[in-house]
């Protein structure tokens, strides 16, 4: 079956530090890959996505590249801000419609001044 | 700009009670889904719908019923609540490969 594995958190960084959150997946075929962010007390918001191998999704300074050879979709940001503190979820969908998402366990990011 | 609206935001139930979690979207999306979020487990799909009158089971459907009589609404029913159903529930509607989530319902079963 499909599965997503994320690095354990919490991750604590100082403002302006470089961020990497690792994500690897198991799925047959060519799933679409997503990063969602959840701010405290809120629902999930789509941060970025990639639908085919070697695609790079980007948004708000965050980037992730769909690597089929390593089945990975690591999230990166060059300089984090306090406002980036949230829980980040990696997810995949095999339907192409994102109606049936398989999520990782989430990684909590805490950014301090 | 309502998007996906879930009610209630918080609920406490006694074991064996029934209730319905409401979800409504105003984006005319065909696809809607229910997930539960538990610590250390991410979100897991309970039920989903690909259009009015069509529903199917997800990964963890036991103890939950759904129906989709209109495009806008996708209620989730707990027929006999159990403590294992204590969780945060999220409804989502989907279009063009993007899922839009509601703000969640935090349910506690005692």
Short mmCIF file of C-alpha atoms in Angstrom, two decimals:
data_model
loop_
_atom_site.label_atom_id
_atom_site.label_comp_id
_atom_site.label_asym_id
_atom_site.label_seq_id
_atom_site.Cartn_x
_atom_site.Cartn_y
_atom_site.Cartn_z
CA UNK A 1 0.00 0.00 0.00
CA UNK A 2 0.87 3.66 0.01
CA UNK A 3 2.85 5.20 2.83
CA UNK A 4 4.71 8.38 3.70
CA UNK A 5 7.58 8.62 6.17
CA UNK A 6 8.66 11.95 7.64
CA UNK A 7 11.49 12.84 9.95
CA UNK A 8 10.57 12.97 13.60
CA UNK A 9 10.15 16.31 15.26
CA UNK A 10 10.08 18.65 16.84
CA UNK A 11 12.62 20.65 14.88
CA UNK A 12 13.84 23.77 16.64
CA UNK A 13 15.72 26.41 14.63
CA UNK A 14 16.86 29.95 15.09
CA UNK A 15 15.43 32.58 12.81
CA UNK A 16 17.25 32.76 9.44
CA UNK A 17 18.51 29.17 9.73
CA UNK A 18 18.25 26.69 6.87
CA UNK A 19 15.42 24.18 7.06
CA UNK A 20 15.21 20.65 5.73
CA UNK A 21 12.38 18.28 6.57
CA UNK A 22 12.85 14.85 5.06
CA UNK A 23 10.02 12.94 3.41
CA UNK A 24 10.12 9.61 1.62
CA UNK A 25 7.24 7.67 0.16
CA UNK A 26 6.16 4.23 -0.96
CA UNK A 27 3.62 3.95 -3.75
CA UNK A 28 3.12 2.21 -7.03
CA UNK A 29 3.03 4.23 -10.19
CA UNK A 30 3.47 7.97 -10.19
CA UNK A 31 1.75 9.64 -7.26
CA UNK A 32 1.33 13.36 -6.81
CA UNK A 33 3.23 14.70 -3.81
CA UNK A 34 2.25 17.49 -1.45
CA UNK A 35 3.41 19.48 1.54
CA UNK A 36 0.68 20.82 3.81
CA UNK A 37 1.16 23.21 6.73
CA UNK A 38 -0.98 23.43 9.85
CA UNK A 39 -0.76 26.56 11.99
CA UNK A 40 -1.93 26.31 15.61
CA UNK A 41 -5.69 25.88 15.91
CA UNK A 42 -6.24 25.79 12.16
CA UNK A 43 -6.87 23.31 9.40
CA UNK A 44 -4.30 22.23 6.87
CA UNK A 45 -3.27 24.48 4.01
CA UNK A 46 -1.55 23.39 0.86
CA UNK A 47 2.02 24.71 0.84
CA UNK A 48 3.29 23.23 -2.42
CA UNK A 49 2.91 20.25 -4.69
CA UNK A 50 4.56 18.33 -7.53
CA UNK A 51 2.80 15.99 -9.90
CA UNK A 52 5.63 14.28 -11.77
CA UNK A 53 9.24 13.27 -11.37
CA UNK A 54 11.80 16.11 -11.25
CA UNK A 55 9.08 18.71 -10.75
CA UNK A 56 9.91 21.35 -8.16
CA UNK A 57 7.10 22.80 -6.10
CA UNK A 58 7.69 26.16 -4.47
CA UNK A 59 5.77 28.67 -2.40
CA UNK A 60 6.57 31.32 0.24
CA UNK A 61 10.30 30.51 0.02
CA UNK A 62 9.75 26.78 0.55
CA UNK A 63 10.82 24.28 -2.11
CA UNK A 64 10.60 20.54 -2.65
CA UNK A 65 11.71 18.43 -5.61
CA UNK A 66 9.99 15.19 -6.64
CA UNK A 67 12.80 12.61 -6.76
CA UNK A 68 11.54 9.33 -8.12
CA UNK A 69 14.93 7.60 -7.98
CA UNK A 70 15.10 8.14 -4.21
CA UNK A 71 11.30 8.25 -3.66
CA UNK A 72 11.74 11.51 -1.77
CA UNK A 73 10.15 14.94 -1.53
CA UNK A 74 12.22 16.84 1.03
CA UNK A 75 11.04 20.28 2.11
CA UNK A 76 13.62 23.09 2.25
CA UNK A 77 13.72 26.77 3.05
CA UNK A 78 16.81 28.89 3.00
CA UNK A 79 15.95 31.24 5.86
CA UNK A 80 13.12 30.47 8.27
CA UNK A 81 11.09 33.03 10.18
CA UNK A 82 9.26 32.84 13.49
CA UNK A 83 6.02 32.92 11.49
CA UNK A 84 6.98 29.57 9.89
CA UNK A 85 6.44 27.79 13.21
CA UNK A 86 3.81 25.15 12.45
CA UNK A 87 3.34 21.46 11.77
CA UNK A 88 4.32 20.32 8.28
CA UNK A 89 2.78 17.25 6.64
CA UNK A 90 4.05 15.41 3.61
CA UNK A 91 1.34 13.61 1.65
CA UNK A 92 0.76 11.69 -1.54
CA UNK A 93 -2.20 10.96 -3.76
CA UNK A 94 -2.44 8.31 -6.42
CA UNK A 95 -5.75 9.53 -7.78
CA UNK A 96 -4.47 12.79 -9.20
CA UNK A 97 -7.47 14.51 -7.66
CA UNK A 98 -6.08 14.76 -4.11
CA UNK A 99 -9.39 13.34 -2.89
CA UNK A 100 -7.63 10.43 -1.17
CA UNK A 101 -4.49 11.64 0.52
CA UNK A 102 -1.99 9.51 2.44
CA UNK A 103 -0.22 11.60 5.07
CA UNK A 104 2.99 11.34 6.99
CA UNK A 105 2.91 11.80 10.74
CA UNK A 106 3.82 15.48 10.59
CA UNK A 107 6.88 17.42 11.75
CA UNK A 108 6.54 20.25 14.20
CA UNK A 109 8.81 23.22 13.48
CA UNK A 110 9.58 25.79 16.15
CA UNK A 111 11.52 28.86 15.10
CA UNK A 112 12.99 31.10 17.81
CA UNK A 113 14.47 34.58 17.71
CA UNK B 1 -14.89 33.33 1.13
CA UNK B 2 -16.26 30.64 3.46
CA UNK B 3 -14.52 27.68 1.80
CA UNK B 4 -15.03 24.57 3.94
CA UNK B 5 -17.05 25.05 7.12
CA UNK B 6 -17.17 22.48 9.90
CA UNK B 7 -19.47 22.47 12.91
CA UNK B 8 -19.20 22.14 15.82
CA UNK B 9 -15.61 23.12 16.66
CA UNK B 10 -15.62 21.21 19.94
CA UNK B 11 -17.80 18.37 21.23
CA UNK B 12 -17.81 16.08 24.24
CA UNK B 13 -19.82 12.87 23.99
CA UNK B 14 -20.53 10.04 26.35
CA UNK B 15 -19.78 6.52 25.23
CA UNK B 16 -22.68 5.18 23.21
CA UNK B 17 -24.10 8.53 22.19
CA UNK B 18 -24.57 9.43 18.56
CA UNK B 19 -23.85 12.66 16.76
CA UNK B 20 -23.29 14.17 13.35
CA UNK B 21 -20.32 16.30 12.39
CA UNK B 22 -21.34 18.80 9.76
CA UNK B 23 -19.28 19.84 6.75
CA UNK B 24 -20.28 22.27 4.05
CA UNK B 25 -18.37 23.77 1.14
CA UNK B 26 -19.32 26.61 -1.15
CA UNK B 27 -16.80 26.02 -3.93
CA UNK B 28 -18.93 23.57 -5.94
CA UNK B 29 -16.27 20.87 -5.60
CA UNK B 30 -17.23 17.34 -6.54
CA UNK B 31 -14.79 15.59 -4.22
CA UNK B 32 -15.10 15.68 -0.44
CA UNK B 33 -13.34 13.68 2.27
CA UNK B 34 -13.25 13.12 6.01
CA UNK B 35 -10.00 12.57 7.93
CA UNK B 36 -9.15 12.03 11.56
CA UNK B 37 -5.96 13.36 13.10
CA UNK B 38 -4.38 11.52 15.99
CA UNK B 39 -1.06 12.24 17.74
CA UNK B 40 1.87 10.54 16.03
CA UNK B 41 -0.31 9.20 13.22
CA UNK B 42 -0.89 12.12 10.89
CA UNK B 43 -4.26 12.25 9.16
CA UNK B 44 -6.10 9.12 8.09
CA UNK B 45 -8.91 8.95 5.56
CA UNK B 46 -12.28 7.84 6.95
CA UNK B 47 -14.70 8.21 4.02
CA UNK B 48 -14.75 10.13 0.80
CA UNK B 49 -17.20 11.10 -1.93
CA UNK B 50 -16.67 11.74 -5.62
CA UNK B 51 -20.03 13.43 -6.09
CA UNK B 52 -23.57 13.69 -4.82
CA UNK B 53 -24.97 10.24 -4.10
CA UNK B 54 -21.57 8.51 -4.26
CA UNK B 55 -19.49 7.62 -1.20
CA UNK B 56 -16.77 5.11 -0.43
CA UNK B 57 -14.68 3.93 2.47
CA UNK B 58 -11.22 5.11 3.28
CA UNK B 59 -8.56 3.64 5.54
CA UNK B 60 -10.46 3.76 8.87
CA UNK B 61 -14.23 3.66 8.17
CA UNK B 62 -15.44 1.51 11.06
CA UNK B 63 -17.86 3.27 13.38
CA UNK B 64 -18.62 6.06 10.92
CA UNK B 65 -21.32 6.63 8.31
CA UNK B 66 -21.56 9.25 5.61
CA UNK B 67 -24.00 10.37 2.96
CA UNK B 68 -23.82 12.97 0.21
CA UNK B 69 -27.25 14.18 -0.79
CA UNK B 70 -26.00 17.50 -2.16
CA UNK B 71 -22.73 18.76 -3.63
CA UNK B 72 -22.34 21.20 -0.75
CA UNK B 73 -22.79 18.96 2.30
CA UNK B 74 -20.97 15.88 3.54
CA UNK B 75 -21.95 14.99 7.13
CA UNK B 76 -20.12 12.37 9.18
CA UNK B 77 -22.20 10.31 11.60
CA UNK B 78 -21.02 8.48 14.68
CA UNK B 79 -23.76 5.99 15.52
CA UNK B 80 -22.43 4.84 18.90
CA UNK B 81 -19.41 6.82 20.07
CA UNK B 82 -16.43 5.03 21.60
CA UNK B 83 -13.40 6.47 23.43
CA UNK B 84 -11.24 5.32 20.48
CA UNK B 85 -13.04 7.91 18.39
CA UNK B 86 -11.58 10.74 20.44
CA UNK B 87 -9.74 12.71 17.78
CA UNK B 88 -9.68 15.85 15.68
CA UNK B 89 -11.79 15.49 12.55
CA UNK B 90 -11.11 17.38 9.34
CA UNK B 91 -13.32 17.68 6.32
CA UNK B 92 -11.81 18.55 2.95
CA UNK B 93 -13.09 19.37 -0.49
CA UNK B 94 -10.91 18.94 -3.53
CA UNK B 95 -10.55 20.37 -6.99
CA UNK B 96 -7.72 20.60 -9.55
CA UNK B 97 -5.51 18.41 -7.43
CA UNK B 98 -5.73 20.60 -4.32
CA UNK B 99 -7.53 19.77 -1.09
CA UNK B 100 -9.08 22.56 0.99
CA UNK B 101 -9.54 21.76 4.64
CA UNK B 102 -11.96 22.98 7.26
CA UNK B 103 -10.76 24.13 10.67
CA UNK B 104 -11.58 20.83 12.32
CA UNK B 105 -13.82 19.43 15.04
CA UNK B 106 -12.20 18.33 18.26
CA UNK B 107 -14.23 15.40 19.61
CA UNK B 108 -13.77 13.85 23.03
CA UNK B 109 -15.62 10.66 23.97
CA UNK B 110 -15.72 9.93 27.69
#
